[in-house]
PDB file of C-alpha atoms in Angstrom:
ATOM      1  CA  UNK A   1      52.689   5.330 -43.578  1.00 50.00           C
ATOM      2  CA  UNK A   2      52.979   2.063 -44.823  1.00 50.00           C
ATOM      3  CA  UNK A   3      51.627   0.247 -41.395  1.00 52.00           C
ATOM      4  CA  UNK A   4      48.004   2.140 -41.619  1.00 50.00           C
ATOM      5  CA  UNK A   5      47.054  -0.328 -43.684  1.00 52.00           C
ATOM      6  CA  UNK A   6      47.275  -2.513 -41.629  1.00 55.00           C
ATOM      7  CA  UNK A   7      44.867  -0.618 -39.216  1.00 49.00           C
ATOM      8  CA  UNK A   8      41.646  -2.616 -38.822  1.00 56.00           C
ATOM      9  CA  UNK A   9      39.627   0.364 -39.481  1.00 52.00           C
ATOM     10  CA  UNK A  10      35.597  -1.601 -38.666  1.00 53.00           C
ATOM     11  CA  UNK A  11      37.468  -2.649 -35.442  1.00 49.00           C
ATOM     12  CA  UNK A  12      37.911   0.997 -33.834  1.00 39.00           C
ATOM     13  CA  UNK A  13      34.690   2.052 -35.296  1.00 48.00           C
ATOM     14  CA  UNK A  14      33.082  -0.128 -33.400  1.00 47.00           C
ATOM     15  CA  UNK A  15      34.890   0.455 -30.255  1.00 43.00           C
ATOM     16  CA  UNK A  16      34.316   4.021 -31.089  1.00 35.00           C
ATOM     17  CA  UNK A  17      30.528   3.405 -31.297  1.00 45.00           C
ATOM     18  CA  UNK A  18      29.788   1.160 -28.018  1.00 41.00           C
ATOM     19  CA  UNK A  19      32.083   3.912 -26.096  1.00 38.00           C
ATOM     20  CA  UNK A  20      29.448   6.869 -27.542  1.00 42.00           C
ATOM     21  CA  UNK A  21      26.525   4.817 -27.101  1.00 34.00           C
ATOM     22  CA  UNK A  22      26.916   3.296 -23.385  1.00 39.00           C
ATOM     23  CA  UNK A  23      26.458   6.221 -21.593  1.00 35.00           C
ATOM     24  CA  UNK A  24      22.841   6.460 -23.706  1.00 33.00           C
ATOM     25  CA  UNK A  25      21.901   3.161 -23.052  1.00 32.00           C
ATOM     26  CA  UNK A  26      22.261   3.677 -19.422  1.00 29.00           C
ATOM     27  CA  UNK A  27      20.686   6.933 -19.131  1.00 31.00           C
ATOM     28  CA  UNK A  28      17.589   4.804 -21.201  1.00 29.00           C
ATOM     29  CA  UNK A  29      17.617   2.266 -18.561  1.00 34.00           C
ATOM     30  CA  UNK A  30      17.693   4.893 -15.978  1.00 33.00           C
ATOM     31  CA  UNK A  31      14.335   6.075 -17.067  1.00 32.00           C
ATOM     32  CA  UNK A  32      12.915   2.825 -17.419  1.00 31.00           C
ATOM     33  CA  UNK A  33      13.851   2.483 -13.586  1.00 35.00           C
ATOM     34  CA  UNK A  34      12.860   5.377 -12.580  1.00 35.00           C
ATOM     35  CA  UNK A  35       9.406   4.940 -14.668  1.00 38.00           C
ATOM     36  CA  UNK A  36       8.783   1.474 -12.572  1.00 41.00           C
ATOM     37  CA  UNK A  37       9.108   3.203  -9.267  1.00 43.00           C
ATOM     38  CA  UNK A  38       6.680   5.823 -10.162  1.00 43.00           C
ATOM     39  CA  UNK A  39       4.117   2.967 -11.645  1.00 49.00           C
ATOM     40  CA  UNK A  40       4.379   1.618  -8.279  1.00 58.00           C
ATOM     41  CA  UNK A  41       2.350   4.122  -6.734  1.00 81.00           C
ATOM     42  CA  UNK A  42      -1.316   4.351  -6.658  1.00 86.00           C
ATOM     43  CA  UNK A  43      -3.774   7.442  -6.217  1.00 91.00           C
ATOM     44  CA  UNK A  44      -6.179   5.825  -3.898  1.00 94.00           C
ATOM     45  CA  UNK A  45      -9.117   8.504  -2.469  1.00 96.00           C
ATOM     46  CA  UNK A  46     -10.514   7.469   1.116  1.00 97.00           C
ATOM     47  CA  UNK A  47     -13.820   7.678   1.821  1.00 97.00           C
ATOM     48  CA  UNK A  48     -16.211   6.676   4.631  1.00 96.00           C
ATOM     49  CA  UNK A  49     -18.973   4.609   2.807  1.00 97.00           C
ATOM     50  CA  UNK A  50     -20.938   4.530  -0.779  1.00 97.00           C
ATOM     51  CA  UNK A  51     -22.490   7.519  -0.495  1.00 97.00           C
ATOM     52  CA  UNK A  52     -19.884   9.852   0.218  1.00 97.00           C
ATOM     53  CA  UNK A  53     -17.572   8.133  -2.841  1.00 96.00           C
ATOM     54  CA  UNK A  54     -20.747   8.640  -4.935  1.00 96.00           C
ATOM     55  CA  UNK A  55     -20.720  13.007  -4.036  1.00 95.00           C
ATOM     56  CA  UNK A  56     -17.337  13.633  -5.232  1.00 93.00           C
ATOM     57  CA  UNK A  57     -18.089  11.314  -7.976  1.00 92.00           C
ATOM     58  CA  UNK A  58     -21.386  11.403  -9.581  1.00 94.00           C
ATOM     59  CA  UNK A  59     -20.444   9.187 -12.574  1.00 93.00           C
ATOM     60  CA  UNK A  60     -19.001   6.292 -11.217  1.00 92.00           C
ATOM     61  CA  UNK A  61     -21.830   5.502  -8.376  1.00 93.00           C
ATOM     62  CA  UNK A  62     -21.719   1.818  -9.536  1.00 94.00           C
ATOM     63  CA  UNK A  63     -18.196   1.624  -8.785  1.00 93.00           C
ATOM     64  CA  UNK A  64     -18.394   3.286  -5.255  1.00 95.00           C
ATOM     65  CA  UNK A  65     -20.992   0.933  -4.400  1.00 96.00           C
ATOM     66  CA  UNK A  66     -18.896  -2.225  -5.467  1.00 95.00           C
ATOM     67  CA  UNK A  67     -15.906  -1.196  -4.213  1.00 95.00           C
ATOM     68  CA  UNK A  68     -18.024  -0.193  -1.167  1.00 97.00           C
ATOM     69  CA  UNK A  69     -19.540  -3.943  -0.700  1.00 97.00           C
ATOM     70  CA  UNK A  70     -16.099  -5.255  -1.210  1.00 96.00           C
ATOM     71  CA  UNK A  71     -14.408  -3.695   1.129  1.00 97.00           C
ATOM     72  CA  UNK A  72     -16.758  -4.851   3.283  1.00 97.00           C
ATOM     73  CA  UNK A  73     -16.465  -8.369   2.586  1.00 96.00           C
ATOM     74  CA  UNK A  74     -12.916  -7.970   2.938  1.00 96.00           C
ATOM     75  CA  UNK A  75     -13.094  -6.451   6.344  1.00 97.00           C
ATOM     76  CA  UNK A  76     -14.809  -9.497   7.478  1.00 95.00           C
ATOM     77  CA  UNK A  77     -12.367 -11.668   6.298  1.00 95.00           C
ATOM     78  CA  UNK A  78      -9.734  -9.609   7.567  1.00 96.00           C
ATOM     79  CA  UNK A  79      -9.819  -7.932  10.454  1.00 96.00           C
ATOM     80  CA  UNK A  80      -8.380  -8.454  13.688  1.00 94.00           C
ATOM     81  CA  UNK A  81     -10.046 -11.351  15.011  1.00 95.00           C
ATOM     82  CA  UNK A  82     -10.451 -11.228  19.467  1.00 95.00           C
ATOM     83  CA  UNK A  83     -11.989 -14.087  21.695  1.00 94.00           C
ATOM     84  CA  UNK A  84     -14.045 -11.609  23.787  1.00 94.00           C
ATOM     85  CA  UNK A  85     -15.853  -7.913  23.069  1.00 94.00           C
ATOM     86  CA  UNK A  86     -13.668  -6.988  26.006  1.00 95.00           C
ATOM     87  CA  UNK A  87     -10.519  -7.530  24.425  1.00 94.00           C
ATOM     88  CA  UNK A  88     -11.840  -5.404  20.855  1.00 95.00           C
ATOM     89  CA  UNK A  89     -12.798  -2.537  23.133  1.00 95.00           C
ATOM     90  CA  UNK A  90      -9.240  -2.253  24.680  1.00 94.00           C
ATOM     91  CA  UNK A  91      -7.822  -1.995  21.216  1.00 95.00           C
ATOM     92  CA  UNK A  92     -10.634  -0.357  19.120  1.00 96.00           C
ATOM     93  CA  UNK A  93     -12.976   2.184  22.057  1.00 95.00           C
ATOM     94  CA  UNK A  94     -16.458   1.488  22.839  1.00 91.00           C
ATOM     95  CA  UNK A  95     -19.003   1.046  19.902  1.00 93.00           C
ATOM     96  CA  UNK A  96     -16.418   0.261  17.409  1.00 95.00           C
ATOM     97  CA  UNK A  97     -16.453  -3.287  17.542  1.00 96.00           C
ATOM     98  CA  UNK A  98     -18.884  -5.630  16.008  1.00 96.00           C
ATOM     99  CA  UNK A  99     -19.988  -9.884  16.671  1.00 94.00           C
ATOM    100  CA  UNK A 100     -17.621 -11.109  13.439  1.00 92.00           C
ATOM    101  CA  UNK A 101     -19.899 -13.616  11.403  1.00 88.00           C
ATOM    102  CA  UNK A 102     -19.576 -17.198  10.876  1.00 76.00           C
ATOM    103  CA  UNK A 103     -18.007 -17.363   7.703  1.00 56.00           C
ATOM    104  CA  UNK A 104     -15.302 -15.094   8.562  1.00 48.00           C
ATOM    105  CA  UNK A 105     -12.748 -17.978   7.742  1.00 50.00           C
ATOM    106  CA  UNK A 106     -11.990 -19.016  10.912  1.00 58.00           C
ATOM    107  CA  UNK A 107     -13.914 -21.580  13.618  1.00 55.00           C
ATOM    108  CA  UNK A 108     -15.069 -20.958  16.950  1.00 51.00           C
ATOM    109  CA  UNK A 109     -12.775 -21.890  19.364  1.00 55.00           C
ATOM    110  CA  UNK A 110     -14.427 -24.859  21.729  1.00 53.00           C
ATOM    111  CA  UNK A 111     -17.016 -23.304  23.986  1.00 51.00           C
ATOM    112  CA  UNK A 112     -16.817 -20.440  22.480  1.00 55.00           C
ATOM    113  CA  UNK A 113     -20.266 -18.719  21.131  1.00 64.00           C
ATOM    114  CA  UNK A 114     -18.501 -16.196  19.203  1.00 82.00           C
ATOM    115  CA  UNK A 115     -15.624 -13.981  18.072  1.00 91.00           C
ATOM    116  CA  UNK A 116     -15.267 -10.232  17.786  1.00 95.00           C
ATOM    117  CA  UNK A 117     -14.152  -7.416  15.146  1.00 97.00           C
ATOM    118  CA  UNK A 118     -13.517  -3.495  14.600  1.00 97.00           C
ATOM    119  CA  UNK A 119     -15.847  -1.885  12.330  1.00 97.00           C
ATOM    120  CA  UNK A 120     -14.965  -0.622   9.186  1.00 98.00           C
ATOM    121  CA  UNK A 121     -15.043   2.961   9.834  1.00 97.00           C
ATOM    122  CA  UNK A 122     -13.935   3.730   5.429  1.00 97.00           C
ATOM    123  CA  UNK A 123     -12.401   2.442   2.538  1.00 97.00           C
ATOM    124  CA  UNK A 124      -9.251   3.139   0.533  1.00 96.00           C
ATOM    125  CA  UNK A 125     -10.446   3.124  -3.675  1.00 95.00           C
ATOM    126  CA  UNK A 126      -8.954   4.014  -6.843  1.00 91.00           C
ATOM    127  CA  UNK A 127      -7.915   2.577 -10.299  1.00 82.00           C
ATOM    128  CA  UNK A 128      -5.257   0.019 -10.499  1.00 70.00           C
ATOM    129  CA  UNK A 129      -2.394  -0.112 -13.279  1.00 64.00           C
ATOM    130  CA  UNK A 130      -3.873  -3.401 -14.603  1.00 64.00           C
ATOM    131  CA  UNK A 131      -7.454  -1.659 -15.120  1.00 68.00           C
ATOM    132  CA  UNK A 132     -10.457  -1.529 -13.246  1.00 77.00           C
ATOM    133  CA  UNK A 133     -10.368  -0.115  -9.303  1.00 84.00           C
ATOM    134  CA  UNK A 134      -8.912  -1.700  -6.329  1.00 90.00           C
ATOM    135  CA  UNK A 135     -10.193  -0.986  -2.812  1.00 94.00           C
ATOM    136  CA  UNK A 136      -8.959  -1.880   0.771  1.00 96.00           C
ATOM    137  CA  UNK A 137     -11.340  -1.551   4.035  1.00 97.00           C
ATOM    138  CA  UNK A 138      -9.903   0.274   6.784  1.00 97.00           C
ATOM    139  CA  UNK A 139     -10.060   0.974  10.497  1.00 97.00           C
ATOM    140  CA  UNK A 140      -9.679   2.994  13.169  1.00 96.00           C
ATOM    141  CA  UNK A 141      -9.680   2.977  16.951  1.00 95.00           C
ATOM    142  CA  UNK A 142     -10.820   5.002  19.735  1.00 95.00           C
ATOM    143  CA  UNK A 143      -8.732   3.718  22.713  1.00 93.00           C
ATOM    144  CA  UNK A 144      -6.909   6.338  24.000  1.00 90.00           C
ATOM    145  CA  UNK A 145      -3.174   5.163  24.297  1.00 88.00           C
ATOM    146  CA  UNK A 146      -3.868   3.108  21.111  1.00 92.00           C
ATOM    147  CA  UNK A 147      -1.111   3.782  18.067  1.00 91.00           C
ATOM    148  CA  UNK A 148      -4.018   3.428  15.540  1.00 93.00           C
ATOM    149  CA  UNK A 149      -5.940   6.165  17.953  1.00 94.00           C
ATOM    150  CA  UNK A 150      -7.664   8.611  15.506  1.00 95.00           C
ATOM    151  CA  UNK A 151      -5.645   7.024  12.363  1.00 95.00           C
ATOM    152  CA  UNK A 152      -6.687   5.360   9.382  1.00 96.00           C
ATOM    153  CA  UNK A 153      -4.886   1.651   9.651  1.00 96.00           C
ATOM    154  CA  UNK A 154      -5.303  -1.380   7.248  1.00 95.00           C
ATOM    155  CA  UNK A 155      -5.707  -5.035   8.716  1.00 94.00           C
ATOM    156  CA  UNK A 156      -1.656  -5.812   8.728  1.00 92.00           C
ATOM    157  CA  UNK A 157      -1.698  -2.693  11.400  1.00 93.00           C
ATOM    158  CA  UNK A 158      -0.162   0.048   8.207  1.00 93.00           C
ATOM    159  CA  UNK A 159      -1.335   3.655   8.742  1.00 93.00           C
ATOM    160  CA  UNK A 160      -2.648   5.948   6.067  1.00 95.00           C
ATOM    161  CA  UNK A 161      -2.434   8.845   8.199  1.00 94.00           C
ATOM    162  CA  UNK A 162      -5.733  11.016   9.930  1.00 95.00           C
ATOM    163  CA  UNK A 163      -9.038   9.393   9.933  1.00 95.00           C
ATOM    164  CA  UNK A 164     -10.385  11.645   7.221  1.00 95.00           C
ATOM    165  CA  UNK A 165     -12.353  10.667   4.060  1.00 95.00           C
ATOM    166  CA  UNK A 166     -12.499  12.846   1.712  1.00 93.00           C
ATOM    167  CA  UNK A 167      -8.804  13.069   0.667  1.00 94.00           C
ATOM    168  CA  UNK A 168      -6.601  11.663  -1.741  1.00 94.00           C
ATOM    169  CA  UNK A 169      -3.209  10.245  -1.322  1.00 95.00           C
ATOM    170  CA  UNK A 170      -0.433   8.058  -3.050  1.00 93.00           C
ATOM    171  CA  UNK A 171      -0.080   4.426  -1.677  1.00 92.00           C
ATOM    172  CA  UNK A 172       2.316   1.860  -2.581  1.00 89.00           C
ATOM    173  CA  UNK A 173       0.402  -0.609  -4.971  1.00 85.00           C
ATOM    174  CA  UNK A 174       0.417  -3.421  -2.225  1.00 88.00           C
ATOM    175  CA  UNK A 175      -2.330  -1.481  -0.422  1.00 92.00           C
ATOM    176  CA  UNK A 176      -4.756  -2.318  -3.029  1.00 91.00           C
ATOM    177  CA  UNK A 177      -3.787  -6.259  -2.783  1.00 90.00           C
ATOM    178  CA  UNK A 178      -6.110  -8.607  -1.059  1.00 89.00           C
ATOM    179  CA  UNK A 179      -5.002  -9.022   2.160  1.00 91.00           C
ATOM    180  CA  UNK A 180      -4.328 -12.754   3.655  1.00 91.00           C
ATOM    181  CA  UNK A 181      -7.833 -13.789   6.078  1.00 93.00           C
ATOM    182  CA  UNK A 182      -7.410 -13.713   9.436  1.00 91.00           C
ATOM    183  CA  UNK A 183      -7.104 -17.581  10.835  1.00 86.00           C
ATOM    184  CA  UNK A 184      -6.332 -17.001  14.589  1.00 88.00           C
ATOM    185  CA  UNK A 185      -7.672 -14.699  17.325  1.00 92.00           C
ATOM    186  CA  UNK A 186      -5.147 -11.947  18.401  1.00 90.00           C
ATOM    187  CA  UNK A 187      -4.680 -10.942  21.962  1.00 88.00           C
ATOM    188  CA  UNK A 188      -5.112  -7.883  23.695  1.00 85.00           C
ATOM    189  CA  UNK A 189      -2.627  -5.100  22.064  1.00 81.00           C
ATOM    190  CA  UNK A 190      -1.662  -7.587  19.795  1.00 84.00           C
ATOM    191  CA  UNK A 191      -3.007  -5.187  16.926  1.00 90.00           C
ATOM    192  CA  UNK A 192      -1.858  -2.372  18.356  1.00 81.00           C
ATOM    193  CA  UNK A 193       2.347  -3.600  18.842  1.00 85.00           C
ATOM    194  CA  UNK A 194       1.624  -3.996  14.790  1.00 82.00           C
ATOM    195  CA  UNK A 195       0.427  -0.766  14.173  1.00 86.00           C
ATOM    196  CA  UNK A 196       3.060   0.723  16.080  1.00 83.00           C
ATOM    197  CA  UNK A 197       5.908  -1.866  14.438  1.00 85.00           C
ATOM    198  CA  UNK A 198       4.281  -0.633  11.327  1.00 79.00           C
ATOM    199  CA  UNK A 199       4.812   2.908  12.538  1.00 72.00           C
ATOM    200  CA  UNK A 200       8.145   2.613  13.222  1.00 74.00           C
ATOM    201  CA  UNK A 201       9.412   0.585   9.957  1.00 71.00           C
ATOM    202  CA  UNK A 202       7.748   3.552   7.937  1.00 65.00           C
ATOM    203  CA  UNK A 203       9.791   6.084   9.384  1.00 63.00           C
ATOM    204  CA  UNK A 204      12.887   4.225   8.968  1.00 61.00           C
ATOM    205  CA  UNK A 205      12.786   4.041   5.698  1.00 56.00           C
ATOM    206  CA  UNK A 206      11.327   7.688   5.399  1.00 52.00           C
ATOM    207  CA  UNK A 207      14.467   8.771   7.305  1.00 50.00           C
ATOM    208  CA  UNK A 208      16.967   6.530   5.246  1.00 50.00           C
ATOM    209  CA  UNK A 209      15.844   7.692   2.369  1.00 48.00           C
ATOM    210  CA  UNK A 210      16.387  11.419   3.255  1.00 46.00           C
ATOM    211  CA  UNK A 211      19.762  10.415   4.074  1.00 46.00           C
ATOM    212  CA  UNK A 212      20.053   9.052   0.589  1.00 46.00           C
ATOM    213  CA  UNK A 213      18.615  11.830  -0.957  1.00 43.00           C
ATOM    214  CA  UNK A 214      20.998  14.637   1.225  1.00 45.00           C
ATOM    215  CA  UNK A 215      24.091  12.172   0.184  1.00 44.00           C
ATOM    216  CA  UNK A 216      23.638  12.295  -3.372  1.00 48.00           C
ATOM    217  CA  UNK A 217      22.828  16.419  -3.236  1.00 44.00           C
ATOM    218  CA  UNK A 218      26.103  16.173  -1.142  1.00 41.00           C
ATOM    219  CA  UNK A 219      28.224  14.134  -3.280  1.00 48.00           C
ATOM    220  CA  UNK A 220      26.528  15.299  -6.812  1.00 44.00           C
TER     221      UNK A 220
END
């Protein structure tokens, strides 16, 4: 009886407590984890110009027009970037290229009058977790044979599915970040090996992380 006393009692509470109160703290940092990854994705809606942003949403037509006018700027300092009209049709289909202007961020090469673009055919918009709205221009092609044929694609060659406006969708937030300006021409299919690289990365990870989630349902 007598060595109790000499029991250091604060010394196993303590023990006692961090041993009850680990398991909390961990299922608290859990759902601080799991709260990031969920903050990391945007609702973006996708819509082909101003006007159609402005008939789902009557009260915000400044918005649709800015983010409208920005995207547009953006495509032009953006886009694919091709030395002839020739080489833009291959990728993007007749009557969906454009003469890219002047200030585009890149000079003419020498003797060369001008350089050549896809058109914007919509925009990506919606409101970003730091406040006010974020928008991304994006293209599509035409080209039969093309991997960005009849899909929405950004200017780093990423799909966004159908070439539909009117929708709504979840995006990682990097879609909404400015994109880097196009410095360099890109050759024929050049744009189109990135879409389908892009492709292909996207369903990696879309398969691995089935195979995660069937593991853990598996091994739960």
């Amino acid at each position: 009886m007598k060595r109790t006393k000499h029991i250091n009692r604060d010394s196993f509470r303590k023990s006692f407590r961090t041993y009850r109160l680990a398991p909390v703290a961990l299922a608290i940092s859990a759902v601080f984890m799991l709260s990031g990854c969920e903050q990391a994705d945007e609702s973006v809606s996708l819509f082909q110009n101003a006007d159609e942003c402005k008939q789902s949403n009557p009260s915000m037509g400044d918005q649709c027009t800015i983010a409208y006018n920005q995207a547009l700027e953006e495509a032009v300092k953006t886009a694919p970037k091709y030395a002839t009209k020739e080489d833009c049709v291959a990728e993007f289909g007749e009557a969906q290229c454009t003469e890219a202007p002047a200030q585009a961020g890149m000079a003419a090469q020498p003797q060369q009058s001008s350089m050549w673009m896809p058109l914007m055919a919509g925009y990506m918009m919606g409101r970003m977790m730091g406040g006010g709205y974020g928008q991304s221009p994006l293209f599509t092609s035409k080209a039969a044979g093309s991997p960005a044929n009849g899909k929405f694609v950004d200017s780093t060659g990423r799909s966004y599915g159908n070439a539909t406006t009117g929708r709504t969708m979840k995006v990682d937030k990097s879609a909404l970040a400015p994109k880097p300006a196009t410095t360099t021409t890109v050759t024929r299919g050049g744009f189109g090996d990135s879409v389908a690289k892009q492709n292909s990365m996207s369903r990696s990870s879309s398969s691995s992380n089935s195979s995660s989630t069937k593991s853990r349902s598996f091994g739960g």
